[in-house]
């Protein structure tokens, strides 16, 4: 189970770049290292800055290998629904290039 070779299957400018579908590559797949989808852990960290890394929830409070990176700051309406697990610390300029291939519908 790894992300090597996986892509961002959904990019919405000024919102998020979503990836982590390591089984189908189109957003309809994904895996957990524990076979079933995992429950949310905690909501301590917040969506406060561009480059926030968070778990993309599949159904309810379950998630698999999907994640997203925020493309703008202050997306606090996502707090409490998606677990933030980190922040991009270097290479934020790469997000500009990723964002440039996105669309309002999220197609890349």
mmCIF file of N, CA and C in Angstrom:
data_model
loop_
_atom_site.group_PDB
_atom_site.id
_atom_site.type_symbol
_atom_site.label_atom_id
_atom_site.label_comp_id
_atom_site.label_asym_id
_atom_site.label_seq_id
_atom_site.Cartn_x
_atom_site.Cartn_y
_atom_site.Cartn_z
ATOM 1 N N UNK A 1 0.859 -1.173 0.000
ATOM 2 C CA UNK A 1 0.000 0.000 0.000
ATOM 3 C C UNK A 1 0.901 1.231 0.000
ATOM 4 N N UNK A 2 0.875 1.998 -1.093
ATOM 5 C CA UNK A 2 1.663 3.221 -1.174
ATOM 6 C C UNK A 2 1.078 4.173 -2.212
ATOM 7 N N UNK A 3 1.569 5.411 -2.180
ATOM 8 C CA UNK A 3 1.070 6.446 -3.089
ATOM 9 C C UNK A 3 1.918 6.576 -4.353
ATOM 10 N N UNK A 4 3.009 5.834 -4.438
ATOM 11 C CA UNK A 4 3.903 5.930 -5.589
ATOM 12 C C UNK A 4 3.114 5.712 -6.881
ATOM 13 N N UNK A 5 3.223 6.654 -7.800
ATOM 14 C CA UNK A 5 2.549 6.547 -9.080
ATOM 15 C C UNK A 5 1.103 7.021 -9.094
ATOM 16 N N UNK A 6 0.567 7.357 -7.933
ATOM 17 C CA UNK A 6 -0.817 7.847 -7.915
ATOM 18 C C UNK A 6 -0.854 9.321 -8.313
ATOM 19 N N UNK A 7 -2.019 9.785 -8.717
ATOM 20 C CA UNK A 7 -2.154 11.156 -9.228
ATOM 21 C C UNK A 7 -3.193 11.934 -8.435
ATOM 22 N N UNK A 8 -3.257 13.218 -8.710
ATOM 23 C CA UNK A 8 -4.356 14.036 -8.208
ATOM 24 C C UNK A 8 -5.501 13.852 -9.202
ATOM 25 N N UNK A 9 -6.579 13.212 -8.776
ATOM 26 C CA UNK A 9 -7.686 12.931 -9.675
ATOM 27 C C UNK A 9 -8.723 14.053 -9.699
ATOM 28 N N UNK A 10 -8.604 14.996 -8.780
ATOM 29 C CA UNK A 10 -9.558 16.116 -8.714
ATOM 30 C C UNK A 10 -8.811 17.360 -8.262
ATOM 31 N N UNK A 11 -8.871 18.413 -9.070
ATOM 32 C CA UNK A 11 -8.242 19.688 -8.714
ATOM 33 C C UNK A 11 -9.250 20.799 -8.974
ATOM 34 N N UNK A 12 -9.659 21.479 -7.920
ATOM 35 C CA UNK A 12 -10.592 22.596 -8.018
ATOM 36 C C UNK A 12 -9.831 23.856 -7.607
ATOM 37 N N UNK A 13 -9.536 24.748 -8.556
ATOM 38 C CA UNK A 13 -8.791 25.971 -8.225
ATOM 39 C C UNK A 13 -9.424 26.735 -7.060
ATOM 40 N N UNK A 14 -8.576 27.276 -6.234
ATOM 41 C CA UNK A 14 -8.955 28.028 -5.032
ATOM 42 C C UNK A 14 -9.730 27.177 -4.023
ATOM 43 N N UNK A 15 -9.593 25.848 -4.130
ATOM 44 C CA UNK A 15 -10.223 24.959 -3.163
ATOM 45 C C UNK A 15 -9.261 23.841 -2.776
ATOM 46 N N UNK A 16 -9.261 22.714 -3.490
ATOM 47 C CA UNK A 16 -8.402 21.584 -3.114
ATOM 48 C C UNK A 16 -7.861 20.839 -4.321
ATOM 49 N N UNK A 17 -6.766 20.130 -4.075
ATOM 50 C CA UNK A 17 -6.240 19.115 -4.988
ATOM 51 C C UNK A 17 -6.380 17.799 -4.242
ATOM 52 N N UNK A 18 -7.150 16.866 -4.822
ATOM 53 C CA UNK A 18 -7.431 15.607 -4.137
ATOM 54 C C UNK A 18 -6.744 14.453 -4.844
ATOM 55 N N UNK A 19 -6.165 13.576 -4.056
ATOM 56 C CA UNK A 19 -5.481 12.401 -4.580
ATOM 57 C C UNK A 19 -5.646 11.236 -3.625
ATOM 58 N N UNK A 20 -4.856 10.209 -3.872
ATOM 59 C CA UNK A 20 -4.846 9.074 -2.960
ATOM 60 C C UNK A 20 -5.699 7.902 -3.368
ATOM 61 N N UNK A 21 -6.336 7.968 -4.546
ATOM 62 C CA UNK A 21 -7.070 6.802 -5.020
ATOM 63 C C UNK A 21 -6.045 5.859 -5.640
ATOM 64 N N UNK A 22 -5.497 4.996 -4.804
ATOM 65 C CA UNK A 22 -4.400 4.140 -5.242
ATOM 66 C C UNK A 22 -4.866 2.868 -5.937
ATOM 67 N N UNK A 23 -6.169 2.665 -6.037
ATOM 68 C CA UNK A 23 -6.672 1.463 -6.708
ATOM 69 C C UNK A 23 -7.243 1.751 -8.089
ATOM 70 N N UNK A 24 -7.976 2.853 -8.251
ATOM 71 C CA UNK A 24 -8.599 3.149 -9.542
ATOM 72 C C UNK A 24 -8.104 4.443 -10.176
ATOM 73 N N UNK A 25 -7.571 5.352 -9.363
ATOM 74 C CA UNK A 25 -7.016 6.588 -9.889
ATOM 75 C C UNK A 25 -8.022 7.640 -10.316
ATOM 76 N N UNK A 26 -9.311 7.396 -10.074
ATOM 77 C CA UNK A 26 -10.324 8.352 -10.536
ATOM 78 C C UNK A 26 -11.221 8.883 -9.414
ATOM 79 N N UNK A 27 -10.913 8.535 -8.168
ATOM 80 C CA UNK A 27 -11.710 8.996 -7.038
ATOM 81 C C UNK A 27 -12.740 8.004 -6.557
ATOM 82 N N UNK A 28 -12.936 6.912 -7.273
ATOM 83 C CA UNK A 28 -13.949 5.931 -6.884
ATOM 84 C C UNK A 28 -13.373 4.739 -6.121
ATOM 85 N N UNK A 29 -12.063 4.709 -5.953
ATOM 86 C CA UNK A 29 -11.421 3.584 -5.264
ATOM 87 C C UNK A 29 -10.789 4.014 -3.957
ATOM 88 N N UNK A 30 -9.690 3.372 -3.618
ATOM 89 C CA UNK A 30 -8.978 3.686 -2.391
ATOM 90 C C UNK A 30 -8.936 2.491 -1.463
ATOM 91 N N UNK A 31 -7.945 2.486 -0.598
ATOM 92 C CA UNK A 31 -7.740 1.387 0.350
ATOM 93 C C UNK A 31 -7.387 1.926 1.721
ATOM 94 N N UNK A 32 -7.541 1.072 2.692
ATOM 95 C CA UNK A 32 -7.041 1.320 4.041
ATOM 96 C C UNK A 32 -6.074 0.193 4.369
ATOM 97 N N UNK A 33 -5.057 0.477 5.145
ATOM 98 C CA UNK A 33 -4.132 -0.589 5.528
ATOM 99 C C UNK A 33 -4.800 -1.603 6.440
ATOM 100 N N UNK A 34 -5.977 -1.287 6.936
ATOM 101 C CA UNK A 34 -6.719 -2.181 7.818
ATOM 102 C C UNK A 34 -7.906 -2.832 7.117
ATOM 103 N N UNK A 35 -7.901 -2.875 5.775
ATOM 104 C CA UNK A 35 -8.957 -3.454 4.943
ATOM 105 C C UNK A 35 -10.216 -2.596 4.904
ATOM 106 N N UNK A 36 -10.883 -2.380 6.017
ATOM 107 C CA UNK A 36 -12.085 -1.547 6.040
ATOM 108 C C UNK A 36 -11.695 -0.077 6.131
ATOM 109 N N UNK A 37 -12.633 0.799 5.818
ATOM 110 C CA UNK A 37 -12.410 2.233 5.981
ATOM 111 C C UNK A 37 -12.229 2.544 7.464
ATOM 112 N N UNK A 38 -11.402 3.537 7.742
ATOM 113 C CA UNK A 38 -11.098 3.923 9.118
ATOM 114 C C UNK A 38 -12.039 5.008 9.611
ATOM 115 N N UNK A 39 -12.210 5.082 10.931
ATOM 116 C CA UNK A 39 -12.979 6.162 11.541
ATOM 117 C C UNK A 39 -12.106 7.403 11.681
ATOM 118 N N UNK A 40 -12.734 8.574 11.777
ATOM 119 C CA UNK A 40 -12.003 9.811 12.045
ATOM 120 C C UNK A 40 -11.295 9.700 13.388
ATOM 121 N N UNK A 41 -10.139 10.372 13.490
ATOM 122 C CA UNK A 41 -9.371 10.325 14.729
ATOM 123 C C UNK A 41 -9.666 11.512 15.633
ATOM 124 N N UNK A 42 -9.306 12.712 15.180
ATOM 125 C CA UNK A 42 -9.586 13.913 15.965
ATOM 126 C C UNK A 42 -9.601 15.121 15.035
ATOM 127 N N UNK A 43 -10.059 16.216 15.554
ATOM 128 C CA UNK A 43 -10.167 17.440 14.755
ATOM 129 C C UNK A 43 -9.359 18.573 15.391
ATOM 130 N N UNK A 44 -8.195 18.228 15.950
ATOM 131 C CA UNK A 44 -7.358 19.198 16.643
ATOM 132 C C UNK A 44 -6.803 20.253 15.691
ATOM 133 N N UNK A 45 -6.204 19.816 14.579
ATOM 134 C CA UNK A 45 -5.646 20.752 13.606
ATOM 135 C C UNK A 45 -6.758 21.298 12.725
ATOM 136 N N UNK A 46 -6.567 22.511 12.231
ATOM 137 C CA UNK A 46 -7.625 23.209 11.479
ATOM 138 C C UNK A 46 -7.185 23.550 10.056
ATOM 139 N N UNK A 47 -8.145 23.803 9.199
ATOM 140 C CA UNK A 47 -7.921 24.219 7.814
ATOM 141 C C UNK A 47 -7.644 25.721 7.783
ATOM 142 N N UNK A 48 -6.492 26.131 8.255
ATOM 143 C CA UNK A 48 -6.216 27.552 8.439
ATOM 144 C C UNK A 48 -5.274 28.152 7.403
ATOM 145 N N UNK A 49 -4.623 27.324 6.596
ATOM 146 C CA UNK A 49 -3.645 27.875 5.667
ATOM 147 C C UNK A 49 -3.621 27.092 4.363
ATOM 148 N N UNK A 50 -3.128 27.733 3.336
ATOM 149 C CA UNK A 50 -2.900 27.065 2.056
ATOM 150 C C UNK A 50 -1.880 25.961 2.286
ATOM 151 N N UNK A 51 -2.105 24.810 1.699
ATOM 152 C CA UNK A 51 -1.187 23.701 1.879
ATOM 153 C C UNK A 51 -1.540 22.787 3.041
ATOM 154 N N UNK A 52 -2.761 22.906 3.553
ATOM 155 C CA UNK A 52 -3.220 22.013 4.617
ATOM 156 C C UNK A 52 -3.448 20.623 4.029
ATOM 157 N N UNK A 53 -2.940 19.591 4.696
ATOM 158 C CA UNK A 53 -3.129 18.197 4.282
ATOM 159 C C UNK A 53 -4.209 17.584 5.147
ATOM 160 N N UNK A 54 -5.206 16.975 4.515
ATOM 161 C CA UNK A 54 -6.306 16.402 5.283
ATOM 162 C C UNK A 54 -6.807 15.113 4.636
ATOM 163 N N UNK A 55 -7.471 14.323 5.447
ATOM 164 C CA UNK A 55 -8.081 13.085 4.988
ATOM 165 C C UNK A 55 -9.394 13.421 4.287
ATOM 166 N N UNK A 56 -9.581 12.877 3.096
ATOM 167 C CA UNK A 56 -10.837 13.059 2.373
ATOM 168 C C UNK A 56 -11.794 11.964 2.833
ATOM 169 N N UNK A 57 -12.866 12.348 3.467
ATOM 170 C CA UNK A 57 -13.837 11.404 3.993
ATOM 171 C C UNK A 57 -14.652 10.800 2.859
ATOM 172 N N UNK A 58 -14.851 9.487 2.902
ATOM 173 C CA UNK A 58 -15.605 8.817 1.846
ATOM 174 C C UNK A 58 -17.100 8.833 2.138
ATOM 175 N N UNK A 59 -17.521 8.252 3.229
ATOM 176 C CA UNK A 59 -18.929 8.257 3.619
ATOM 177 C C UNK A 59 -19.016 8.465 5.115
ATOM 178 N N UNK A 60 -19.829 9.405 5.527
ATOM 179 C CA UNK A 60 -19.945 9.687 6.960
ATOM 180 C C UNK A 60 -18.607 10.098 7.537
ATOM 181 N N UNK A 61 -18.133 9.376 8.521
ATOM 182 C CA UNK A 61 -16.843 9.680 9.126
ATOM 183 C C UNK A 61 -15.821 8.602 8.795
ATOM 184 N N UNK A 62 -16.002 7.930 7.665
ATOM 185 C CA UNK A 62 -15.082 6.874 7.231
ATOM 186 C C UNK A 62 -14.143 7.414 6.162
ATOM 187 N N UNK A 63 -12.930 6.863 6.126
ATOM 188 C CA UNK A 63 -11.985 7.273 5.101
ATOM 189 C C UNK A 63 -11.046 6.143 4.744
ATOM 190 N N UNK A 64 -10.472 6.250 3.541
ATOM 191 C CA UNK A 64 -9.524 5.258 3.058
ATOM 192 C C UNK A 64 -8.203 5.968 2.781
ATOM 193 N N UNK A 65 -7.654 5.800 1.605
ATOM 194 C CA UNK A 65 -6.352 6.393 1.270
ATOM 195 C C UNK A 65 -6.465 7.780 0.643
ATOM 196 N N UNK A 66 -7.663 8.293 0.461
ATOM 197 C CA UNK A 66 -7.846 9.608 -0.170
ATOM 198 C C UNK A 66 -7.405 10.735 0.774
ATOM 199 N N UNK A 67 -6.817 11.753 0.188
ATOM 200 C CA UNK A 67 -6.399 12.931 0.937
ATOM 201 C C UNK A 67 -6.547 14.143 0.027
ATOM 202 N N UNK A 68 -6.437 15.309 0.618
ATOM 203 C CA UNK A 68 -6.413 16.517 -0.204
ATOM 204 C C UNK A 68 -5.459 17.537 0.391
ATOM 205 N N UNK A 69 -5.062 18.472 -0.462
ATOM 206 C CA UNK A 69 -4.229 19.612 -0.078
ATOM 207 C C UNK A 69 -5.028 20.854 -0.423
ATOM 208 N N UNK A 70 -5.196 21.747 0.542
ATOM 209 C CA UNK A 70 -5.964 22.963 0.263
ATOM 210 C C UNK A 70 -5.152 23.919 -0.604
ATOM 211 N N UNK A 71 -5.844 24.604 -1.495
ATOM 212 C CA UNK A 71 -5.202 25.534 -2.418
ATOM 213 C C UNK A 71 -5.442 26.986 -2.041
ATOM 214 N N UNK A 72 -6.150 27.208 -0.945
ATOM 215 C CA UNK A 72 -6.313 28.568 -0.422
ATOM 216 C C UNK A 72 -6.391 28.482 1.097
ATOM 217 N N UNK A 73 -6.195 29.603 1.734
ATOM 218 C CA UNK A 73 -6.237 29.652 3.198
ATOM 219 C C UNK A 73 -7.675 29.764 3.687
ATOM 220 N N UNK A 74 -7.845 29.480 4.937
ATOM 221 C CA UNK A 74 -9.111 29.703 5.640
ATOM 222 C C UNK A 74 -10.299 28.969 5.021
ATOM 223 N N UNK A 75 -10.189 27.653 4.980
ATOM 224 C CA UNK A 75 -11.315 26.822 4.563
ATOM 225 C C UNK A 75 -11.905 26.162 5.812
ATOM 226 N N UNK A 76 -12.192 27.002 6.788
ATOM 227 C CA UNK A 76 -12.624 26.509 8.101
ATOM 228 C C UNK A 76 -13.971 25.790 8.066
ATOM 229 N N UNK A 77 -14.761 25.962 7.008
ATOM 230 C CA UNK A 77 -16.022 25.224 6.936
ATOM 231 C C UNK A 77 -15.783 23.717 6.822
ATOM 232 N N UNK A 78 -14.534 23.309 6.515
ATOM 233 C CA UNK A 78 -14.190 21.881 6.460
ATOM 234 C C UNK A 78 -13.828 21.317 7.832
ATOM 235 N N UNK A 79 -13.571 22.198 8.801
ATOM 236 C CA UNK A 79 -13.218 21.754 10.152
ATOM 237 C C UNK A 79 -14.364 20.945 10.755
ATOM 238 N N UNK A 80 -14.005 19.873 11.440
ATOM 239 C CA UNK A 80 -15.005 19.038 12.086
ATOM 240 C C UNK A 80 -15.547 17.933 11.197
ATOM 241 N N UNK A 81 -15.272 18.011 9.891
ATOM 242 C CA UNK A 81 -15.699 16.965 8.958
ATOM 243 C C UNK A 81 -14.531 16.174 8.390
ATOM 244 N N UNK A 82 -13.358 16.797 8.319
ATOM 245 C CA UNK A 82 -12.182 16.171 7.723
ATOM 246 C C UNK A 82 -10.991 16.336 8.666
ATOM 247 N N UNK A 83 -10.282 15.250 8.918
ATOM 248 C CA UNK A 83 -9.140 15.261 9.826
ATOM 249 C C UNK A 83 -7.925 15.857 9.127
ATOM 250 N N UNK A 84 -7.397 16.949 9.668
ATOM 251 C CA UNK A 84 -6.162 17.554 9.179
ATOM 252 C C UNK A 84 -5.003 16.796 9.813
ATOM 253 N N UNK A 85 -4.024 16.386 8.980
ATOM 254 C CA UNK A 85 -2.886 15.659 9.528
ATOM 255 C C UNK A 85 -1.549 16.323 9.260
ATOM 256 N N UNK A 86 -1.548 17.501 8.630
ATOM 257 C CA UNK A 86 -0.286 18.197 8.431
ATOM 258 C C UNK A 86 -0.430 19.404 7.526
ATOM 259 N N UNK A 87 0.719 19.999 7.238
ATOM 260 C CA UNK A 87 0.779 21.196 6.410
ATOM 261 C C UNK A 87 2.009 21.105 5.513
ATOM 262 N N UNK A 88 1.891 21.555 4.263
ATOM 263 C CA UNK A 88 3.031 21.595 3.354
ATOM 264 C C UNK A 88 4.035 22.595 3.917
ATOM 265 N N UNK A 89 5.280 22.167 4.093
ATOM 266 C CA UNK A 89 6.282 23.063 4.677
ATOM 267 C C UNK A 89 7.266 23.607 3.641
ATOM 268 N N UNK A 90 7.425 22.915 2.527
ATOM 269 C CA UNK A 90 8.300 23.371 1.446
ATOM 270 C C UNK A 90 7.637 23.069 0.123
ATOM 271 N N UNK A 91 7.903 23.907 -0.877
ATOM 272 C CA UNK A 91 7.388 23.646 -2.214
ATOM 273 C C UNK A 91 5.968 24.110 -2.451
ATOM 274 N N UNK A 92 5.512 25.094 -1.695
ATOM 275 C CA UNK A 92 4.158 25.605 -1.926
ATOM 276 C C UNK A 92 3.960 26.113 -3.353
ATOM 277 N N UNK A 93 5.040 26.528 -3.995
ATOM 278 C CA UNK A 93 4.934 27.011 -5.376
ATOM 279 C C UNK A 93 4.489 25.900 -6.327
ATOM 280 N N UNK A 94 4.732 24.655 -5.980
ATOM 281 C CA UNK A 94 4.288 23.526 -6.807
ATOM 282 C C UNK A 94 2.758 23.493 -6.869
ATOM 283 N N UNK A 95 2.108 23.922 -5.796
ATOM 284 C CA UNK A 95 0.648 23.964 -5.789
ATOM 285 C C UNK A 95 0.100 24.885 -6.878
ATOM 286 N N UNK A 96 0.849 25.944 -7.219
ATOM 287 C CA UNK A 96 0.424 26.837 -8.304
ATOM 288 C C UNK A 96 0.317 26.064 -9.620
ATOM 289 N N UNK A 97 1.282 25.184 -9.884
ATOM 290 C CA UNK A 97 1.289 24.395 -11.112
ATOM 291 C C UNK A 97 0.168 23.350 -11.113
ATOM 292 N N UNK A 98 -0.055 22.727 -9.970
ATOM 293 C CA UNK A 98 -1.142 21.750 -9.844
ATOM 294 C C UNK A 98 -2.483 22.449 -10.043
ATOM 295 N N UNK A 99 -2.652 23.588 -9.386
ATOM 296 C CA UNK A 99 -3.902 24.341 -9.475
ATOM 297 C C UNK A 99 -4.197 24.780 -10.916
ATOM 298 N N UNK A 100 -3.154 25.079 -11.680
ATOM 299 C CA UNK A 100 -3.321 25.563 -13.041
ATOM 300 C C UNK A 100 -3.953 24.534 -13.982
ATOM 301 N N UNK A 101 -3.887 23.251 -13.656
ATOM 302 C CA UNK A 101 -4.478 22.218 -14.515
ATOM 303 C C UNK A 101 -5.863 21.803 -14.057
ATOM 304 N N UNK A 102 -6.371 22.455 -13.026
ATOM 305 C CA UNK A 102 -7.691 22.107 -12.497
ATOM 306 C C UNK A 102 -8.818 22.820 -13.215
ATOM 307 N N UNK A 103 -10.038 22.533 -12.762
ATOM 308 C CA UNK A 103 -11.215 23.183 -13.316
ATOM 309 C C UNK A 103 -12.262 23.306 -12.210
ATOM 310 N N UNK A 104 -13.262 24.135 -12.423
ATOM 311 C CA UNK A 104 -14.302 24.301 -11.411
ATOM 312 C C UNK A 104 -15.069 23.011 -11.161
ATOM 313 N N UNK A 105 -15.081 22.108 -12.134
ATOM 314 C CA UNK A 105 -15.713 20.805 -11.964
ATOM 315 C C UNK A 105 -14.761 19.791 -11.339
ATOM 316 N N UNK A 106 -13.478 20.158 -11.219
ATOM 317 C CA UNK A 106 -12.500 19.280 -10.606
ATOM 318 C C UNK A 106 -11.775 18.370 -11.561
ATOM 319 N N UNK A 107 -12.110 18.430 -12.829
ATOM 320 C CA UNK A 107 -11.425 17.574 -13.820
ATOM 321 C C UNK A 107 -10.022 18.096 -14.067
ATOM 322 N N UNK A 108 -9.098 17.159 -14.186
ATOM 323 C CA UNK A 108 -7.707 17.528 -14.456
ATOM 324 C C UNK A 108 -7.293 17.060 -15.836
#
